């Protein structure tokens, strides 16, 4: 790219986020077909949905090494290739474990993209535009989910339900080859980041690229910032008395984002919505598209409002609405009062998550860690997030199985009640332990952790 345009580069790299969302949500339209085709019990169905998350954990761990050795673009090229291989392999198997293997391959791609795409954008973006441009990746994730909901719905309309269970689900997974291939080839049109080039000692290339991107604005200060960050030696330990409490807060934010139940709706939405009424599969998939549209709309609202109203108010408001919605759904199930009206509670829950725990958790994670341990601490928090994601995805079908003790005792309401209670826990945790970070520089936040009296005041206001 001779004269790189930052927005164009961002849109290309954000395709990694789109594939993140596409790959994790594509199974939502195929869970029932997979259960019938492979004759799966609840535990096997849970593993089919959650197996990609094993790859996500592996990919997240590998992302640091691959992006350092092969470059940010090189790591994304590897992710794109893994997405393509997974899409092809998941579409053709006749054996359950072959399907699982290719889903794990795709998960590795997701794990790499989830770490490297926002990092690339942050490193290529001018400081004054960094926040808005990095937010494009979060938007792309949700947009990828919405796209695949439309794709799954269109495929479901191509034939009968029997055809869908035999062949249609294969088209759903295979459809990912199109955006994966596009991502792979478009990556050749973007440069490496100035930070990575400087890290490899290619200063002249890095300075030339940075000057084109910044167009002469604050070039000297930007270059000095990059060079200073590369020579800075961190002596802080993530297990020190100063850092460990912050790390625990980051881990808890990551875990609470997942155990409030979001991926139950992202992975099992058609099955859940179909159970709310006498809807057919295609109507349930159409309702799933509505879920994706609400998710996307309120993510945009969160991006617009998070700097205006602050992190804590959005987190607490969203968690409260999520708790109310989940408890209402669980109570309706317990009382056997299931009906189409529950779609209102599902959409309220999705809107609340998209306004709060979805994007704002990532904002907080990027802000709360001190500069010298941010990469290490963030990687641990993200690892915890993927583990919690896996646990929720694996256990929901088992808790919701009609032959389980929990289902017989609570008539299907237990898992929703549990997620609702976790929403209440989130409100307390954010109010008690998480400081308001709005309007503060990273350095001001770092000083805040060193002054317990000020931190106590901030977390309770």
Tab-separated table of C-alpha atoms in Angstrom:
chain	number	residue	atom	x	y	z
A	1	UNK	CA	0.000	0.000	0.000
A	2	UNK	CA	1.914	3.021	-1.307
A	3	UNK	CA	-0.192	5.718	0.359
A	4	UNK	CA	-2.000	3.948	3.204
A	5	UNK	CA	-5.352	5.240	4.402
A	6	UNK	CA	-5.930	4.483	8.074
A	7	UNK	CA	-9.677	3.985	7.697
A	8	UNK	CA	-9.220	1.571	4.781
A	9	UNK	CA	-6.608	-0.365	6.744
A	10	UNK	CA	-8.920	-0.493	9.761
A	11	UNK	CA	-11.821	-1.833	7.685
A	12	UNK	CA	-9.622	-4.612	6.265
A	13	UNK	CA	-8.213	-5.618	9.651
A	14	UNK	CA	-11.653	-5.421	11.279
A	15	UNK	CA	-12.659	-8.304	8.994
A	16	UNK	CA	-10.809	-10.371	11.594
A	17	UNK	CA	-13.423	-9.223	14.095
A	18	UNK	CA	-16.206	-9.965	11.621
A	19	UNK	CA	-14.900	-13.527	11.214
A	20	UNK	CA	-14.629	-13.780	15.004
A	21	UNK	CA	-18.362	-13.083	15.244
A	22	UNK	CA	-19.247	-15.153	12.178
A	23	UNK	CA	-17.360	-18.241	13.336
A	24	UNK	CA	-18.668	-18.202	16.896
A	25	UNK	CA	-22.314	-17.623	15.877
A	26	UNK	CA	-22.586	-19.809	12.757
A	27	UNK	CA	-23.400	-22.843	14.898
A	28	UNK	CA	-26.530	-21.133	16.266
A	29	UNK	CA	-28.494	-22.129	13.165
A	30	UNK	CA	-27.182	-25.697	13.097
A	31	UNK	CA	-27.385	-27.008	16.683
A	32	UNK	CA	-30.652	-28.891	16.211
A	33	UNK	CA	-29.525	-30.328	12.849
A	34	UNK	CA	-26.202	-31.433	14.340
A	35	UNK	CA	-28.009	-33.158	17.195
A	36	UNK	CA	-30.195	-35.083	14.752
A	37	UNK	CA	-27.498	-35.837	12.146
A	38	UNK	CA	-24.875	-37.091	14.618
A	39	UNK	CA	-27.458	-38.448	17.119
A	40	UNK	CA	-25.961	-36.428	19.976
A	41	UNK	CA	-26.783	-36.509	23.657
A	42	UNK	CA	-26.881	-33.176	25.589
A	43	UNK	CA	-23.217	-33.383	26.645
A	44	UNK	CA	-22.096	-34.104	23.066
A	45	UNK	CA	-24.237	-31.237	21.736
A	46	UNK	CA	-22.704	-28.924	24.325
A	47	UNK	CA	-19.224	-29.991	23.257
A	48	UNK	CA	-20.090	-29.455	19.574
A	49	UNK	CA	-21.015	-25.851	20.397
A	50	UNK	CA	-18.173	-25.284	22.857
A	51	UNK	CA	-15.351	-27.163	21.108
A	52	UNK	CA	-14.325	-24.100	19.105
A	53	UNK	CA	-13.650	-22.391	22.419
A	54	UNK	CA	-10.842	-24.874	23.109
A	55	UNK	CA	-9.229	-23.527	19.965
A	56	UNK	CA	-9.924	-19.967	21.119
A	57	UNK	CA	-7.892	-20.561	24.271
A	58	UNK	CA	-5.038	-22.069	22.229
A	59	UNK	CA	-5.206	-19.230	19.699
A	60	UNK	CA	-5.198	-16.531	22.376
A	61	UNK	CA	-2.078	-18.065	23.929
A	62	UNK	CA	-0.395	-18.441	20.517
A	63	UNK	CA	-1.294	-14.919	19.362
A	64	UNK	CA	1.472	-13.246	21.342
A	65	UNK	CA	4.190	-15.448	19.822
A	66	UNK	CA	2.890	-15.421	16.244
A	67	UNK	CA	2.287	-11.659	16.171
A	68	UNK	CA	5.787	-11.018	17.514
A	69	UNK	CA	7.644	-13.466	15.259
A	70	UNK	CA	5.655	-13.150	12.033
A	71	UNK	CA	4.190	-9.671	12.479
A	72	UNK	CA	0.681	-8.440	13.143
A	73	UNK	CA	-0.325	-8.927	9.509
A	74	UNK	CA	1.401	-12.320	9.430
A	75	UNK	CA	-0.593	-13.488	12.457
A	76	UNK	CA	-3.836	-12.325	10.840
A	77	UNK	CA	-2.932	-14.165	7.614
A	78	UNK	CA	-2.522	-17.339	9.670
A	79	UNK	CA	-5.909	-16.686	11.310
A	80	UNK	CA	-7.582	-16.153	7.916
A	81	UNK	CA	-6.137	-19.433	6.630
A	82	UNK	CA	-7.373	-21.258	9.730
A	83	UNK	CA	-10.862	-19.763	9.257
A	84	UNK	CA	-10.948	-21.036	5.668
A	85	UNK	CA	-9.724	-24.539	6.561
A	86	UNK	CA	-12.239	-24.765	9.407
A	87	UNK	CA	-15.145	-23.650	7.212
A	88	UNK	CA	-14.326	-26.238	4.560
A	89	UNK	CA	-13.621	-29.033	7.024
A	90	UNK	CA	-16.731	-28.386	9.152
A	91	UNK	CA	-18.962	-28.591	6.079
A	92	UNK	CA	-17.969	-32.059	4.837
A	93	UNK	CA	-17.597	-34.537	7.736
A	94	UNK	CA	-19.768	-37.580	8.353
A	95	UNK	CA	-18.091	-38.281	11.710
A	96	UNK	CA	-18.715	-36.282	14.875
A	97	UNK	CA	-15.053	-36.109	15.943
A	98	UNK	CA	-13.948	-34.930	12.505
A	99	UNK	CA	-16.422	-32.068	12.829
A	100	UNK	CA	-15.055	-31.275	16.299
A	101	UNK	CA	-11.458	-31.192	14.993
A	102	UNK	CA	-12.251	-28.582	12.341
A	103	UNK	CA	-14.280	-26.481	14.789
A	104	UNK	CA	-11.227	-26.362	17.063
A	105	UNK	CA	-9.114	-25.236	14.069
A	106	UNK	CA	-11.545	-22.365	13.542
A	107	UNK	CA	-11.409	-21.565	17.235
A	108	UNK	CA	-7.640	-21.110	17.021
A	109	UNK	CA	-8.272	-18.550	14.274
A	110	UNK	CA	-10.800	-16.774	16.493
A	111	UNK	CA	-8.353	-16.730	19.407
A	112	UNK	CA	-5.640	-15.159	17.265
A	113	UNK	CA	-7.973	-12.618	15.647
A	114	UNK	CA	-9.542	-11.642	18.978
A	115	UNK	CA	-6.123	-10.554	20.276
A	116	UNK	CA	-4.363	-9.306	17.131
A	117	UNK	CA	-7.060	-7.370	15.228
A	118	UNK	CA	-7.627	-4.706	17.915
A	119	UNK	CA	-3.876	-4.594	18.638
A	120	UNK	CA	-3.088	-3.966	14.952
A	121	UNK	CA	-5.665	-1.175	14.735
A	122	UNK	CA	-4.360	0.449	17.927
A	123	UNK	CA	-0.792	0.380	16.613
A	124	UNK	CA	-1.642	1.808	13.181
A	125	UNK	CA	-4.076	4.505	14.357
A	126	UNK	CA	-3.119	8.121	15.120
A	127	UNK	CA	-3.535	8.800	18.874
A	128	UNK	CA	-6.413	11.240	18.381
A	129	UNK	CA	-8.441	8.651	16.420
A	130	UNK	CA	-7.382	5.465	18.205
A	131	UNK	CA	-10.483	5.003	20.351
A	132	UNK	CA	-12.953	5.362	17.491
A	133	UNK	CA	-10.952	3.146	15.140
A	134	UNK	CA	-10.397	0.360	17.684
A	135	UNK	CA	-14.160	0.413	18.357
A	136	UNK	CA	-14.662	-0.670	14.737
A	137	UNK	CA	-13.429	-4.133	15.723
A	138	UNK	CA	-16.150	-4.546	18.385
A	139	UNK	CA	-18.739	-3.345	15.864
A	140	UNK	CA	-17.379	-5.844	13.309
A	141	UNK	CA	-17.755	-8.756	15.747
A	142	UNK	CA	-21.456	-8.021	16.262
A	143	UNK	CA	-21.945	-7.328	12.549
A	144	UNK	CA	-20.385	-10.716	11.732
A	145	UNK	CA	-22.917	-12.378	14.023
A	146	UNK	CA	-25.779	-10.534	12.338
A	147	UNK	CA	-24.523	-11.476	8.857
A	148	UNK	CA	-24.391	-15.174	9.712
A	149	UNK	CA	-27.908	-15.034	11.176
A	150	UNK	CA	-29.132	-13.820	7.755
A	151	UNK	CA	-27.049	-16.472	5.989
A	152	UNK	CA	-28.416	-19.243	8.218
A	153	UNK	CA	-31.977	-18.033	7.695
A	154	UNK	CA	-31.536	-17.922	3.922
A	155	UNK	CA	-30.084	-21.438	3.870
A	156	UNK	CA	-32.963	-22.731	6.028
A	157	UNK	CA	-35.421	-21.463	3.392
A	158	UNK	CA	-33.661	-23.403	0.622
A	159	UNK	CA	-35.243	-26.734	1.516
A	160	UNK	CA	-37.346	-28.739	3.940
A	161	UNK	CA	-36.475	-29.328	7.571
A	162	UNK	CA	-35.312	-32.836	6.652
A	163	UNK	CA	-32.975	-31.336	4.010
A	164	UNK	CA	-31.683	-28.857	6.577
A	165	UNK	CA	-30.862	-31.671	8.994
A	166	UNK	CA	-29.101	-33.701	6.306
A	167	UNK	CA	-27.380	-31.121	4.091
A	168	UNK	CA	-28.376	-27.545	4.916
A	169	UNK	CA	-26.202	-27.229	8.011
A	170	UNK	CA	-23.172	-28.020	5.841
A	171	UNK	CA	-23.854	-24.917	3.734
A	172	UNK	CA	-24.011	-22.842	6.926
A	173	UNK	CA	-20.483	-23.776	7.956
A	174	UNK	CA	-19.146	-23.743	4.396
A	175	UNK	CA	-20.423	-20.191	3.835
A	176	UNK	CA	-17.587	-18.893	6.022
A	177	UNK	CA	-15.097	-19.685	3.251
A	178	UNK	CA	-16.250	-16.534	1.406
A	179	UNK	CA	-15.375	-13.903	4.070
A	180	UNK	CA	-12.295	-15.919	5.134
A	181	UNK	CA	-10.927	-15.943	1.589
A	182	UNK	CA	-11.700	-12.236	1.164
A	183	UNK	CA	-9.925	-11.450	4.444
A	184	UNK	CA	-6.840	-13.449	3.425
A	185	UNK	CA	-6.374	-11.680	0.093
A	186	UNK	CA	-7.207	-8.168	1.361
A	187	UNK	CA	-4.545	-8.490	4.074
A	188	UNK	CA	-1.887	-8.328	1.343
A	189	UNK	CA	-3.041	-4.761	0.663
A	190	UNK	CA	-2.201	-3.515	4.171
A	191	UNK	CA	1.262	-2.830	5.634
A	192	UNK	CA	2.814	-4.070	8.836
A	193	UNK	CA	2.418	-1.749	11.818
A	194	UNK	CA	5.071	0.896	12.558
A	195	UNK	CA	5.487	-0.514	16.076
A	196	UNK	CA	6.304	-4.038	14.840
A	197	UNK	CA	8.690	-2.722	12.172
A	198	UNK	CA	10.511	-0.668	14.822
A	199	UNK	CA	10.619	-3.654	17.143
A	200	UNK	CA	12.376	-5.647	14.401
A	201	UNK	CA	14.924	-2.862	13.889
A	202	UNK	CA	13.422	-1.687	10.590
A	203	UNK	CA	13.324	1.945	11.708
A	204	UNK	CA	13.427	3.572	8.292
A	205	UNK	CA	10.418	1.583	7.056
A	206	UNK	CA	8.601	2.277	10.302
A	207	UNK	CA	9.235	6.028	10.151
A	208	UNK	CA	8.232	6.222	6.487
A	209	UNK	CA	4.975	4.381	7.153
A	210	UNK	CA	4.209	6.435	10.257
A	211	UNK	CA	4.803	9.697	8.393
A	212	UNK	CA	2.345	8.663	5.663
A	213	UNK	CA	-0.292	7.573	8.148
A	214	UNK	CA	0.024	10.616	10.400
A	215	UNK	CA	0.458	12.967	7.402
A	216	UNK	CA	3.052	14.981	9.297
A	217	UNK	CA	0.888	15.641	12.354
A	218	UNK	CA	2.779	15.085	15.618
A	219	UNK	CA	5.134	12.720	13.804
A	220	UNK	CA	8.100	13.339	16.102
A	221	UNK	CA	6.107	12.775	19.298
A	222	UNK	CA	4.508	9.615	17.900
A	223	UNK	CA	7.869	8.190	16.835
A	224	UNK	CA	9.402	9.011	20.234
A	225	UNK	CA	6.467	7.302	21.968
A	226	UNK	CA	7.002	4.133	19.924
A	227	UNK	CA	10.770	4.045	20.532
A	228	UNK	CA	10.389	4.779	24.248
A	229	UNK	CA	7.854	1.964	24.647
A	230	UNK	CA	10.227	-0.494	23.002
A	231	UNK	CA	13.171	0.285	25.274
A	232	UNK	CA	11.118	0.427	28.474
A	233	UNK	CA	11.948	-2.469	30.770
A	234	UNK	CA	9.190	-3.633	33.058
A	235	UNK	CA	10.156	-4.790	36.511
A	236	UNK	CA	6.653	-5.093	37.932
A	237	UNK	CA	5.246	-8.524	38.651
A	238	UNK	CA	1.614	-9.409	38.060
A	239	UNK	CA	1.674	-11.256	41.388
A	240	UNK	CA	2.885	-8.218	43.347
A	241	UNK	CA	0.682	-6.729	46.072
A	242	UNK	CA	-0.016	-3.741	43.837
A	243	UNK	CA	-0.919	-5.596	40.645
A	244	UNK	CA	-2.660	-8.751	41.908
A	245	UNK	CA	-5.857	-7.006	43.129
A	246	UNK	CA	-6.187	-5.247	39.752
A	247	UNK	CA	-5.663	-8.557	37.954
A	248	UNK	CA	-8.404	-10.158	40.070
A	249	UNK	CA	-10.784	-7.347	39.106
A	250	UNK	CA	-9.927	-7.873	35.427
A	251	UNK	CA	-10.489	-11.633	35.679
A	252	UNK	CA	-13.806	-11.126	37.466
A	253	UNK	CA	-15.008	-8.660	34.826
A	254	UNK	CA	-14.134	-11.191	32.114
A	255	UNK	CA	-15.831	-14.095	33.894
A	256	UNK	CA	-18.961	-12.129	34.820
A	257	UNK	CA	-19.331	-11.066	31.185
A	258	UNK	CA	-19.748	-14.748	30.308
A	259	UNK	CA	-21.563	-16.317	33.300
A	260	UNK	CA	-24.445	-13.868	32.910
A	261	UNK	CA	-25.416	-16.118	29.988
A	262	UNK	CA	-24.843	-14.180	26.758
A	263	UNK	CA	-23.477	-17.100	24.750
A	264	UNK	CA	-26.514	-19.213	25.585
A	265	UNK	CA	-28.487	-16.903	23.302
A	266	UNK	CA	-25.712	-16.472	20.745
A	267	UNK	CA	-25.170	-20.237	20.338
A	268	UNK	CA	-28.619	-21.670	21.090
A	269	UNK	CA	-30.954	-18.830	20.094
A	270	UNK	CA	-33.011	-20.739	17.467
A	271	UNK	CA	-33.530	-23.712	19.796
A	272	UNK	CA	-34.552	-21.462	22.708
A	273	UNK	CA	-36.824	-19.251	20.613
A	274	UNK	CA	-38.460	-22.280	19.008
A	275	UNK	CA	-39.226	-23.652	22.489
A	276	UNK	CA	-41.002	-20.409	23.472
A	277	UNK	CA	-43.842	-21.060	21.035
A	278	UNK	CA	-44.953	-23.365	18.240
A	279	UNK	CA	-42.624	-21.565	15.811
A	280	UNK	CA	-41.024	-23.532	13.013
A	281	UNK	CA	-37.258	-23.607	12.544
A	282	UNK	CA	-37.230	-20.879	9.880
A	283	UNK	CA	-39.321	-18.525	12.055
A	284	UNK	CA	-36.970	-19.161	14.980
A	285	UNK	CA	-34.015	-18.314	12.734
A	286	UNK	CA	-35.808	-15.128	11.619
A	287	UNK	CA	-36.250	-14.170	15.281
A	288	UNK	CA	-32.538	-14.837	15.740
A	289	UNK	CA	-31.829	-12.196	13.072
A	290	UNK	CA	-33.885	-9.780	15.172
A	291	UNK	CA	-31.676	-10.670	18.149
A	292	UNK	CA	-28.592	-9.827	16.063
A	293	UNK	CA	-30.053	-6.510	14.902
A	294	UNK	CA	-30.801	-5.433	18.475
A	295	UNK	CA	-27.277	-6.493	19.498
A	296	UNK	CA	-25.734	-4.364	16.748
A	297	UNK	CA	-27.926	-1.311	17.386
A	298	UNK	CA	-27.246	-1.128	21.111
A	299	UNK	CA	-23.520	-1.749	20.604
A	300	UNK	CA	-23.461	1.451	18.535
A	301	UNK	CA	-25.359	3.256	21.318
A	302	UNK	CA	-22.778	2.028	23.843
A	303	UNK	CA	-19.889	3.311	21.710
A	304	UNK	CA	-21.574	6.727	21.534
A	305	UNK	CA	-22.507	6.976	25.230
A	306	UNK	CA	-19.700	5.268	27.174
A	307	UNK	CA	-17.554	8.411	27.302
A	308	UNK	CA	-20.548	10.605	28.095
A	309	UNK	CA	-22.200	8.714	30.949
A	310	UNK	CA	-19.270	6.657	32.200
A	311	UNK	CA	-18.441	2.962	32.498
A	312	UNK	CA	-20.028	2.132	35.862
A	313	UNK	CA	-23.552	3.495	35.175
A	314	UNK	CA	-23.784	1.568	31.887
A	315	UNK	CA	-22.428	-1.632	33.458
A	316	UNK	CA	-24.796	-1.511	36.429
A	317	UNK	CA	-27.860	-0.517	34.392
A	318	UNK	CA	-27.181	-3.234	31.827
A	319	UNK	CA	-26.521	-5.938	34.413
A	320	UNK	CA	-29.753	-5.038	36.206
A	321	UNK	CA	-31.862	-5.306	33.047
A	322	UNK	CA	-30.113	-8.564	32.151
A	323	UNK	CA	-30.899	-10.001	35.602
A	324	UNK	CA	-34.560	-9.003	35.399
A	325	UNK	CA	-34.906	-10.524	31.916
A	326	UNK	CA	-33.241	-13.818	32.835
A	327	UNK	CA	-35.245	-14.206	36.061
A	328	UNK	CA	-38.464	-13.507	34.120
A	329	UNK	CA	-37.612	-16.147	31.490
A	330	UNK	CA	-36.684	-18.678	34.189
A	331	UNK	CA	-39.887	-17.996	36.130
A	332	UNK	CA	-42.009	-18.402	32.991
A	333	UNK	CA	-40.334	-21.747	32.335
A	334	UNK	CA	-40.824	-22.880	35.943
A	335	UNK	CA	-44.531	-21.966	35.844
A	336	UNK	CA	-44.901	-23.508	32.372
A	337	UNK	CA	-46.057	-20.099	31.093
A	338	UNK	CA	-43.918	-20.258	27.964
A	339	UNK	CA	-45.071	-18.097	25.078
A	340	UNK	CA	-44.008	-15.822	22.278
A	341	UNK	CA	-44.125	-12.835	24.643
A	342	UNK	CA	-40.813	-14.023	26.113
A	343	UNK	CA	-39.113	-12.701	22.969
A	344	UNK	CA	-39.497	-9.256	24.607
A	345	UNK	CA	-37.365	-10.376	27.555
A	346	UNK	CA	-34.798	-11.973	25.243
A	347	UNK	CA	-34.465	-8.741	23.244
A	348	UNK	CA	-34.271	-6.674	26.453
A	349	UNK	CA	-31.489	-8.929	27.707
A	350	UNK	CA	-29.564	-8.674	24.420
A	351	UNK	CA	-29.987	-4.883	24.305
A	352	UNK	CA	-28.772	-4.554	27.897
A	353	UNK	CA	-25.719	-6.726	27.244
A	354	UNK	CA	-24.818	-4.805	24.085
A	355	UNK	CA	-25.125	-1.552	26.023
A	356	UNK	CA	-22.973	-2.693	28.934
A	357	UNK	CA	-21.115	-5.946	29.554
A	358	UNK	CA	-20.408	-6.504	25.854
A	359	UNK	CA	-18.338	-3.477	24.802
A	360	UNK	CA	-17.785	-1.753	28.163
A	361	UNK	CA	-16.027	-4.775	29.698
A	362	UNK	CA	-13.433	-4.527	26.923
A	363	UNK	CA	-13.080	-0.787	27.526
A	364	UNK	CA	-12.427	-1.368	31.231
A	365	UNK	CA	-9.968	-4.194	30.580
A	366	UNK	CA	-7.955	-1.941	28.279
A	367	UNK	CA	-7.870	0.831	30.888
A	368	UNK	CA	-7.427	-0.610	34.368
A	369	UNK	CA	-4.062	-2.353	34.018
A	370	UNK	CA	-0.836	-0.362	34.562
A	371	UNK	CA	1.217	0.248	31.426
A	372	UNK	CA	4.118	-2.017	32.356
A	373	UNK	CA	2.002	-5.173	32.877
A	374	UNK	CA	-0.943	-4.483	30.565
A	375	UNK	CA	-0.160	-7.132	27.911
A	376	UNK	CA	0.497	-9.906	30.454
A	377	UNK	CA	-2.483	-9.061	32.647
A	378	UNK	CA	-4.842	-8.624	29.705
A	379	UNK	CA	-3.830	-11.999	28.263
A	380	UNK	CA	-4.662	-13.693	31.579
A	381	UNK	CA	-8.028	-11.915	31.782
A	382	UNK	CA	-8.886	-12.890	28.185
A	383	UNK	CA	-7.825	-16.491	28.897
A	384	UNK	CA	-10.251	-16.526	31.849
A	385	UNK	CA	-12.960	-15.140	29.569
A	386	UNK	CA	-12.598	-17.948	27.046
A	387	UNK	CA	-12.580	-20.576	29.818
A	388	UNK	CA	-15.792	-19.128	31.277
A	389	UNK	CA	-17.283	-18.970	27.773
A	390	UNK	CA	-16.530	-22.658	27.317
A	391	UNK	CA	-17.992	-23.595	30.701
A	392	UNK	CA	-21.292	-21.810	30.018
A	393	UNK	CA	-21.619	-23.231	26.489
A	394	UNK	CA	-20.865	-26.758	27.678
A	395	UNK	CA	-23.166	-26.799	30.710
A	396	UNK	CA	-26.332	-25.122	29.369
A	397	UNK	CA	-27.581	-28.113	27.308
A	398	UNK	CA	-26.946	-30.421	30.260
A	399	UNK	CA	-28.869	-28.169	32.680
A	400	UNK	CA	-31.677	-27.733	30.159
A	401	UNK	CA	-32.023	-31.412	29.216
A	402	UNK	CA	-35.451	-32.821	30.025
A	403	UNK	CA	-33.910	-35.968	31.534
A	404	UNK	CA	-31.717	-34.067	33.993
A	405	UNK	CA	-32.578	-33.673	37.667
A	406	UNK	CA	-32.364	-29.886	37.368
A	407	UNK	CA	-34.896	-29.795	34.543
A	408	UNK	CA	-37.336	-32.067	36.354
A	409	UNK	CA	-36.989	-30.096	39.578
A	410	UNK	CA	-37.198	-26.584	38.064
A	411	UNK	CA	-38.966	-27.250	34.734
A	412	UNK	CA	-36.149	-25.653	32.721
A	413	UNK	CA	-35.987	-22.464	34.764
A	414	UNK	CA	-32.779	-23.142	36.703
A	415	UNK	CA	-30.115	-22.038	34.178
A	416	UNK	CA	-31.921	-18.756	33.496
A	417	UNK	CA	-32.279	-18.077	37.231
A	418	UNK	CA	-28.568	-18.775	37.676
A	419	UNK	CA	-27.598	-16.306	34.943
A	420	UNK	CA	-29.993	-13.755	36.483
A	421	UNK	CA	-28.345	-14.095	39.891
A	422	UNK	CA	-24.943	-13.595	38.232
A	423	UNK	CA	-26.320	-10.324	36.829
A	424	UNK	CA	-27.093	-9.187	40.389
A	425	UNK	CA	-23.593	-10.232	41.471
A	426	UNK	CA	-22.215	-8.089	38.630
A	427	UNK	CA	-24.059	-5.004	39.898
A	428	UNK	CA	-22.568	-5.423	43.376
A	429	UNK	CA	-19.078	-6.187	42.083
A	430	UNK	CA	-18.940	-3.184	39.745
A	431	UNK	CA	-20.339	-0.855	42.413
A	432	UNK	CA	-17.979	-2.108	45.122
A	433	UNK	CA	-14.688	-2.775	43.352
A	434	UNK	CA	-14.531	-1.118	39.919
A	435	UNK	CA	-13.430	2.547	39.718
A	436	UNK	CA	-14.985	4.993	37.245
A	437	UNK	CA	-12.409	5.457	34.491
A	438	UNK	CA	-14.247	8.038	32.357
A	439	UNK	CA	-12.200	11.104	31.493
A	440	UNK	CA	-8.994	9.907	33.150
A	441	UNK	CA	-5.710	9.227	31.418
A	442	UNK	CA	-4.072	5.843	31.830
A	443	UNK	CA	-1.410	7.481	33.970
A	444	UNK	CA	-4.038	9.052	36.249
A	445	UNK	CA	-5.671	5.646	36.662
A	446	UNK	CA	-2.321	4.087	37.471
A	447	UNK	CA	-1.810	6.676	40.222
A	448	UNK	CA	-5.353	5.993	41.462
A	449	UNK	CA	-4.498	2.387	42.315
A	450	UNK	CA	-1.613	3.654	44.442
A	451	UNK	CA	-3.912	5.843	46.575
A	452	UNK	CA	-6.401	3.559	48.385
A	453	UNK	CA	-8.277	6.499	49.885
A	454	UNK	CA	-9.031	8.019	46.477
A	455	UNK	CA	-9.876	4.618	45.023
A	456	UNK	CA	-12.370	3.990	47.818
A	457	UNK	CA	-14.059	7.306	47.007
A	458	UNK	CA	-14.147	6.663	43.246
A	459	UNK	CA	-15.544	3.135	43.491
A	460	UNK	CA	-18.410	4.244	45.717
A	461	UNK	CA	-19.435	7.263	43.656
